[in-house]
């Protein structure tokens, strides 16, 4: 029986360099150094953000309002791999943004949660996390993780009303299965998941 080398992601130690960009701007030119440390090969430097993820923040002003904020930027990385390599040809770099990561443990908890769900709910499609750095003290300048890439459609980009009924039903059924599996997980206390 073979052991999955990516069962637990690698903690990436790549100290920042002197004279780098301001801390709020990720240095995407350094992803090749990161992929070299994880897979032994470089990657093409992304020319644009592949996608962004957001969360809502509610203001505590007298007028309550919700503001969507970017929590992470995703960059698609094409690895410089030989034809028959066991490694993936494409991965995603997920770079946390300052607004979301108010502490260094935020991204670490997200990574630990993905690993936990992947291990305990095998039917839920969770990306493989190959490596991560939960602090800003790295070549990228922001907390980041390198995860598996799955090609597909972003449901946020497709108007729900325009989808065929069968597609909607499949989506609702699949989402219900995920929620059902997650509801079977039990914990001794409330809080976040971290690596020991």
Tab-separated table of C-alpha atoms in Angstrom:
chain	number	residue	atom	x	y	z
A	1	UNK	CA	0.000	0.000	0.000
A	2	UNK	CA	1.465	3.359	-1.006
A	3	UNK	CA	1.470	6.324	1.339
A	4	UNK	CA	0.074	9.616	0.072
A	5	UNK	CA	3.058	12.021	0.175
A	6	UNK	CA	0.651	14.966	0.351
A	7	UNK	CA	-1.441	13.697	3.286
A	8	UNK	CA	-0.001	16.533	5.368
A	9	UNK	CA	1.098	19.696	3.571
A	10	UNK	CA	4.635	20.995	3.899
A	11	UNK	CA	5.244	24.132	5.905
A	12	UNK	CA	7.202	26.305	3.466
A	13	UNK	CA	10.141	28.249	4.952
A	14	UNK	CA	11.265	30.870	2.442
A	15	UNK	CA	12.401	34.010	4.293
A	16	UNK	CA	11.685	37.384	2.768
A	17	UNK	CA	14.363	39.313	0.936
A	18	UNK	CA	15.616	42.821	1.635
A	19	UNK	CA	14.168	45.525	-0.610
A	20	UNK	CA	11.026	43.668	-1.556
A	21	UNK	CA	7.622	45.146	-2.444
A	22	UNK	CA	5.371	46.730	0.210
A	23	UNK	CA	3.887	44.084	2.481
A	24	UNK	CA	0.338	44.465	1.138
A	25	UNK	CA	1.391	43.631	-2.438
A	26	UNK	CA	2.171	39.937	-2.982
A	27	UNK	CA	5.350	39.324	-4.971
A	28	UNK	CA	3.967	36.853	-7.511
A	29	UNK	CA	7.322	36.649	-9.302
A	30	UNK	CA	8.549	34.407	-6.455
A	31	UNK	CA	6.063	31.548	-6.971
A	32	UNK	CA	8.703	29.709	-9.010
A	33	UNK	CA	10.914	29.532	-5.898
A	34	UNK	CA	7.955	28.122	-3.935
A	35	UNK	CA	7.112	25.451	-6.535
A	36	UNK	CA	10.798	24.518	-6.781
A	37	UNK	CA	10.835	23.846	-3.028
A	38	UNK	CA	7.644	21.745	-3.218
A	39	UNK	CA	7.891	19.925	-6.552
A	40	UNK	CA	11.513	20.382	-7.627
A	41	UNK	CA	10.527	22.497	-10.662
A	42	UNK	CA	9.712	26.122	-11.331
A	43	UNK	CA	6.523	27.551	-12.771
A	44	UNK	CA	5.434	30.282	-15.119
A	45	UNK	CA	4.867	33.645	-13.434
A	46	UNK	CA	1.146	34.418	-13.516
A	47	UNK	CA	0.199	37.530	-15.470
A	48	UNK	CA	-3.149	38.087	-13.764
A	49	UNK	CA	-5.297	37.063	-10.819
A	50	UNK	CA	-7.154	33.833	-11.681
A	51	UNK	CA	-9.946	34.449	-9.167
A	52	UNK	CA	-10.707	36.168	-5.877
A	53	UNK	CA	-12.658	35.037	-2.858
A	54	UNK	CA	-14.603	37.396	-0.655
A	55	UNK	CA	-16.338	37.623	2.665
A	56	UNK	CA	-18.727	40.210	4.087
A	57	UNK	CA	-17.905	42.597	6.898
A	58	UNK	CA	-20.620	44.409	8.820
A	59	UNK	CA	-19.833	47.943	9.917
A	60	UNK	CA	-20.432	48.963	13.532
A	61	UNK	CA	-21.413	52.479	12.509
A	62	UNK	CA	-24.917	53.748	13.381
A	63	UNK	CA	-26.018	52.578	9.926
A	64	UNK	CA	-25.374	48.854	9.553
A	65	UNK	CA	-24.068	47.851	6.147
A	66	UNK	CA	-22.204	44.950	4.713
A	67	UNK	CA	-19.109	45.402	2.594
A	68	UNK	CA	-17.683	42.550	0.530
A	69	UNK	CA	-13.933	42.341	1.096
A	70	UNK	CA	-11.342	40.325	-0.793
A	71	UNK	CA	-10.032	37.610	1.506
A	72	UNK	CA	-7.755	35.867	-0.974
A	73	UNK	CA	-6.434	36.018	-4.491
A	74	UNK	CA	-5.932	32.865	-6.530
A	75	UNK	CA	-3.132	32.549	-9.066
A	76	UNK	CA	-2.990	29.675	-11.569
A	77	UNK	CA	0.532	28.230	-11.757
A	78	UNK	CA	1.672	26.026	-14.651
A	79	UNK	CA	4.545	23.830	-13.449
A	80	UNK	CA	7.550	23.235	-15.715
A	81	UNK	CA	7.236	19.438	-15.559
A	82	UNK	CA	8.433	16.659	-17.846
A	83	UNK	CA	5.765	14.694	-19.740
A	84	UNK	CA	5.281	11.755	-17.333
A	85	UNK	CA	5.776	13.442	-13.969
A	86	UNK	CA	3.805	12.191	-10.932
A	87	UNK	CA	3.222	15.807	-9.873
A	88	UNK	CA	0.264	17.906	-11.026
A	89	UNK	CA	0.839	20.105	-14.071
A	90	UNK	CA	-1.246	22.959	-12.647
A	91	UNK	CA	-1.737	24.184	-9.100
A	92	UNK	CA	-3.370	27.189	-7.493
A	93	UNK	CA	-1.558	29.635	-5.261
A	94	UNK	CA	-4.022	31.070	-2.755
A	95	UNK	CA	-2.642	34.294	-1.300
A	96	UNK	CA	-4.390	35.669	1.783
A	97	UNK	CA	-5.062	39.390	1.916
A	98	UNK	CA	-4.450	41.704	4.875
A	99	UNK	CA	-8.136	42.393	5.503
A	100	UNK	CA	-8.892	38.723	6.148
A	101	UNK	CA	-5.761	37.507	7.896
A	102	UNK	CA	-5.665	39.541	11.041
A	103	UNK	CA	-3.330	36.967	12.546
A	104	UNK	CA	-0.796	34.453	11.292
A	105	UNK	CA	-2.932	31.553	12.489
A	106	UNK	CA	-5.918	32.294	10.226
A	107	UNK	CA	-4.497	30.604	7.115
A	108	UNK	CA	-3.002	27.803	9.198
A	109	UNK	CA	-6.480	27.033	10.544
A	110	UNK	CA	-7.930	27.015	7.010
A	111	UNK	CA	-5.241	24.561	5.871
A	112	UNK	CA	-5.711	22.328	8.928
A	113	UNK	CA	-9.481	22.337	8.351
A	114	UNK	CA	-9.066	21.299	4.700
A	115	UNK	CA	-6.729	18.460	5.726
A	116	UNK	CA	-9.130	17.341	8.481
A	117	UNK	CA	-12.199	17.330	6.202
A	118	UNK	CA	-10.257	15.591	3.418
A	119	UNK	CA	-9.220	12.860	5.877
A	120	UNK	CA	-12.578	12.410	7.659
A	121	UNK	CA	-15.025	13.033	4.780
A	122	UNK	CA	-13.451	11.336	1.785
A	123	UNK	CA	-16.475	11.989	-0.461
A	124	UNK	CA	-16.267	15.779	-0.082
A	125	UNK	CA	-14.122	17.259	-2.868
A	126	UNK	CA	-11.495	19.197	-0.912
A	127	UNK	CA	-8.338	20.445	-2.624
A	128	UNK	CA	-5.036	18.820	-1.750
A	129	UNK	CA	-2.825	21.311	0.067
A	130	UNK	CA	0.774	20.783	-1.046
A	131	UNK	CA	2.403	23.496	1.018
A	132	UNK	CA	1.678	26.649	2.957
A	133	UNK	CA	3.229	29.511	4.895
A	134	UNK	CA	0.928	31.075	7.512
A	135	UNK	CA	3.036	34.223	8.024
A	136	UNK	CA	3.905	37.268	5.939
A	137	UNK	CA	7.615	36.642	6.495
A	138	UNK	CA	8.244	34.907	3.172
A	139	UNK	CA	9.201	35.678	-0.424
A	140	UNK	CA	5.575	36.285	-1.423
A	141	UNK	CA	5.008	38.762	1.424
A	142	UNK	CA	1.594	37.373	2.422
A	143	UNK	CA	0.348	34.118	3.959
A	144	UNK	CA	-0.202	31.632	1.131
A	145	UNK	CA	-0.934	28.018	0.309
A	146	UNK	CA	-0.406	25.935	-2.818
A	147	UNK	CA	-3.399	23.693	-3.544
A	148	UNK	CA	-4.548	21.320	-6.257
A	149	UNK	CA	-6.336	22.801	-9.263
A	150	UNK	CA	-9.671	21.453	-10.441
A	151	UNK	CA	-11.101	22.766	-13.662
A	152	UNK	CA	-14.748	23.675	-13.463
A	153	UNK	CA	-17.353	26.384	-13.533
A	154	UNK	CA	-17.565	29.167	-10.965
A	155	UNK	CA	-21.177	29.150	-9.828
A	156	UNK	CA	-20.903	32.798	-8.803
A	157	UNK	CA	-20.282	33.701	-12.432
A	158	UNK	CA	-23.342	31.948	-13.822
A	159	UNK	CA	-26.769	33.487	-13.227
A	160	UNK	CA	-28.719	30.866	-11.282
A	161	UNK	CA	-31.898	31.624	-13.215
A	162	UNK	CA	-30.227	30.754	-16.531
A	163	UNK	CA	-29.159	27.253	-15.477
A	164	UNK	CA	-31.221	24.264	-16.639
A	165	UNK	CA	-33.473	22.777	-13.951
A	166	UNK	CA	-31.539	19.480	-13.965
A	167	UNK	CA	-28.256	21.325	-13.299
A	168	UNK	CA	-29.855	23.211	-10.399
A	169	UNK	CA	-31.189	19.983	-8.894
A	170	UNK	CA	-27.791	18.287	-9.149
A	171	UNK	CA	-26.110	21.295	-7.536
A	172	UNK	CA	-28.609	21.398	-4.661
A	173	UNK	CA	-28.334	17.638	-4.123
A	174	UNK	CA	-24.527	17.730	-4.096
A	175	UNK	CA	-24.500	20.668	-1.681
A	176	UNK	CA	-26.934	18.847	0.632
A	177	UNK	CA	-24.632	15.796	0.629
A	178	UNK	CA	-21.678	17.957	1.683
A	179	UNK	CA	-23.665	19.589	4.497
A	180	UNK	CA	-24.930	16.175	5.641
A	181	UNK	CA	-21.401	14.721	5.780
A	182	UNK	CA	-20.054	17.749	7.646
A	183	UNK	CA	-22.886	17.497	10.182
A	184	UNK	CA	-21.641	14.005	11.091
A	185	UNK	CA	-18.356	15.404	12.441
A	186	UNK	CA	-18.335	15.859	16.216
A	187	UNK	CA	-15.934	17.888	18.340
A	188	UNK	CA	-15.351	18.189	22.088
A	189	UNK	CA	-15.303	21.986	21.998
A	190	UNK	CA	-16.089	24.955	19.806
A	191	UNK	CA	-13.257	26.746	17.996
A	192	UNK	CA	-10.828	26.448	15.117
A	193	UNK	CA	-8.721	23.507	13.964
A	194	UNK	CA	-4.912	23.764	14.041
A	195	UNK	CA	-1.941	21.449	13.550
A	196	UNK	CA	-0.240	20.383	16.795
